[in-house]
Short mmCIF file of C-alpha atoms in Angstrom, two decimals:
data_model
loop_
_atom_site.label_atom_id
_atom_site.label_comp_id
_atom_site.label_asym_id
_atom_site.label_seq_id
_atom_site.Cartn_x
_atom_site.Cartn_y
_atom_site.Cartn_z
CA UNK A 167 44.80 122.13 75.93
CA UNK A 168 41.29 120.80 75.10
CA UNK A 169 39.96 120.66 71.61
CA UNK A 170 37.26 123.15 72.58
CA UNK A 171 39.86 125.70 74.01
CA UNK A 172 42.01 125.34 70.85
CA UNK A 173 38.91 125.98 68.62
CA UNK A 174 38.04 129.04 70.80
CA UNK A 175 41.58 130.29 70.50
CA UNK A 176 41.67 130.01 66.74
CA UNK A 177 38.31 131.78 66.64
CA UNK A 178 39.64 134.63 68.66
CA UNK A 179 42.69 134.77 66.31
CA UNK A 180 40.40 135.02 63.23
CA UNK A 181 38.22 137.77 64.95
CA UNK A 182 41.50 139.66 65.78
CA UNK A 183 42.73 139.41 62.28
CA UNK A 184 39.40 140.74 60.89
CA UNK A 185 39.63 143.66 63.34
CA UNK A 186 43.08 144.45 62.23
CA UNK A 187 41.99 144.49 58.59
CA UNK A 188 39.06 146.93 59.41
CA UNK A 189 41.63 149.12 61.24
CA UNK A 190 43.88 149.13 58.21
CA UNK A 191 40.81 150.40 56.05
CA UNK A 192 40.40 153.41 58.27
CA UNK A 193 42.02 156.80 57.40
CA UNK A 194 45.07 157.86 59.36
CA UNK A 195 42.89 160.55 61.00
CA UNK A 196 40.29 158.01 62.20
CA UNK A 197 43.16 155.71 63.66
CA UNK A 198 44.77 158.67 65.37
CA UNK A 199 41.33 159.82 66.78
CA UNK A 200 40.77 156.30 68.29
CA UNK A 201 44.24 156.07 69.74
CA UNK A 202 43.92 159.54 71.34
CA UNK A 203 40.54 158.70 72.85
CA UNK A 204 41.88 155.43 74.20
CA UNK A 205 44.80 157.24 75.75
CA UNK A 206 42.53 159.95 77.23
CA UNK A 207 40.54 157.20 78.98
CA UNK A 208 43.54 155.46 80.18
CA UNK A 209 45.70 158.38 81.23
CA UNK A 210 42.87 161.02 81.99
CA UNK A 211 44.28 163.49 79.64
CA UNK A 212 43.36 167.20 79.80
CA UNK A 213 41.84 169.03 76.82
CA UNK A 214 45.30 170.49 76.03
CA UNK A 215 47.01 167.22 76.27
CA UNK A 216 44.41 165.60 74.00
CA UNK A 217 45.16 168.10 71.34
CA UNK A 218 48.91 167.52 71.58
CA UNK A 219 48.57 163.78 71.59
CA UNK A 220 46.11 163.97 68.68
CA UNK A 221 48.70 166.04 66.55
CA UNK A 222 51.48 163.39 67.41
CA UNK A 223 49.20 160.48 66.74
CA UNK A 224 48.10 161.94 63.41
CA UNK A 225 51.77 162.43 62.42
CA UNK A 226 52.51 158.90 63.35
CA UNK A 227 49.63 157.48 61.60
CA UNK A 228 50.30 159.40 58.38
CA UNK A 229 53.97 158.14 58.38
CA UNK A 230 52.55 154.66 58.91
CA UNK A 231 50.23 155.10 55.84
CA UNK A 232 53.10 156.27 53.75
CA UNK A 233 55.16 153.20 54.69
CA UNK A 234 52.25 151.02 53.82
CA UNK A 235 51.92 152.57 50.45
CA UNK A 236 55.62 152.29 49.81
CA UNK A 237 55.63 148.60 50.61
CA UNK A 238 52.73 147.99 48.26
CA UNK A 239 54.71 149.69 45.43
CA UNK A 240 57.71 147.51 46.17
CA UNK A 241 56.17 144.28 44.93
CA UNK A 242 59.51 142.89 43.96
CA UNK A 243 61.07 143.22 47.48
CA UNK A 244 64.41 141.47 47.66
CA UNK A 245 66.29 140.57 50.86
CA UNK A 246 67.72 143.55 52.65
CA UNK A 247 71.36 143.99 52.84
CA UNK A 248 73.05 144.47 56.31
CA UNK A 249 73.31 148.14 55.70
CA UNK A 250 69.80 148.42 54.66
CA UNK A 251 68.51 146.47 57.66
CA UNK A 252 70.73 148.63 60.00
CA UNK A 253 69.24 151.87 58.30
CA UNK A 254 65.82 150.71 58.74
CA UNK A 255 66.16 149.58 62.34
CA UNK A 256 68.05 152.85 63.32
CA UNK A 257 65.39 155.03 61.65
CA UNK A 258 62.65 153.06 63.64
CA UNK A 259 64.61 153.54 66.91
CA UNK A 260 65.16 157.27 66.18
CA UNK A 261 61.46 157.67 65.79
CA UNK A 262 60.65 155.78 68.94
CA UNK A 263 63.09 158.22 70.78
CA UNK A 264 61.41 161.23 69.23
CA UNK A 265 58.01 159.98 70.18
CA UNK A 266 59.05 159.16 73.75
CA UNK A 267 60.46 162.62 74.21
CA UNK A 268 57.33 164.26 72.94
CA UNK A 269 55.16 162.18 75.16
CA UNK A 270 57.39 163.02 77.99
CA UNK A 271 56.76 166.68 77.35
CA UNK A 272 52.95 166.31 76.93
CA UNK A 273 52.29 164.07 79.91
CA UNK A 274 52.72 164.61 83.58
CA UNK A 275 55.19 162.42 85.37
CA UNK A 276 52.58 160.21 86.75
CA UNK A 277 50.76 159.84 83.29
CA UNK A 278 54.16 159.21 81.69
CA UNK A 279 54.95 156.37 84.07
CA UNK A 280 51.56 154.75 83.39
CA UNK A 281 52.13 155.26 79.60
CA UNK A 282 55.61 153.38 79.98
CA UNK A 283 53.92 150.66 81.83
CA UNK A 284 51.23 150.18 79.28
CA UNK A 285 53.81 149.92 76.53
CA UNK A 286 55.72 147.27 78.45
CA UNK A 287 52.52 145.24 79.00
CA UNK A 288 51.82 145.49 75.29
CA UNK A 289 55.46 144.29 74.32
CA UNK A 290 54.90 141.34 76.68
CA UNK A 291 51.52 140.34 75.08
CA UNK A 292 53.03 140.61 71.71
CA UNK A 293 56.00 138.44 72.83
CA UNK A 294 53.60 135.84 74.20
CA UNK A 295 51.76 135.77 70.83
CA UNK A 296 54.98 135.28 68.95
CA UNK A 297 55.87 132.30 71.28
CA UNK A 298 52.45 130.74 70.80
CA UNK A 299 52.72 131.01 66.90
CA UNK A 300 56.30 129.44 66.98
CA UNK A 301 55.12 126.49 69.18
CA UNK A 302 52.36 125.75 66.65
CA UNK A 303 54.74 125.34 63.80
#
């Protein structure tokens, strides 16, 4: 990779980080609204579907905000025990199952298939970013 390309890559990373910090400053309602609008554009949601997705997204963002607040309060985080790690991961998977079921009820079969495809693409991108970070160390 050329020096110019590396510099551009680092610049993109810094800009992405700034964007994430700005998103974190938004209220759960604002984040849920933006996610719902993005899904509306991607999946062509009806008005009724938009309302249902907004309610689900709002619930998820409020839970996310609570988790963030709890982490801030736990300044003296120690390493998790195997049992705590299991409980945490199990709860995360249970939540993912719940969300998937709710989305399946809200969306048409075609929309749900596209929703699943978009999630897989996002996972792949996230995986590529992790690989890049590991190779730089």
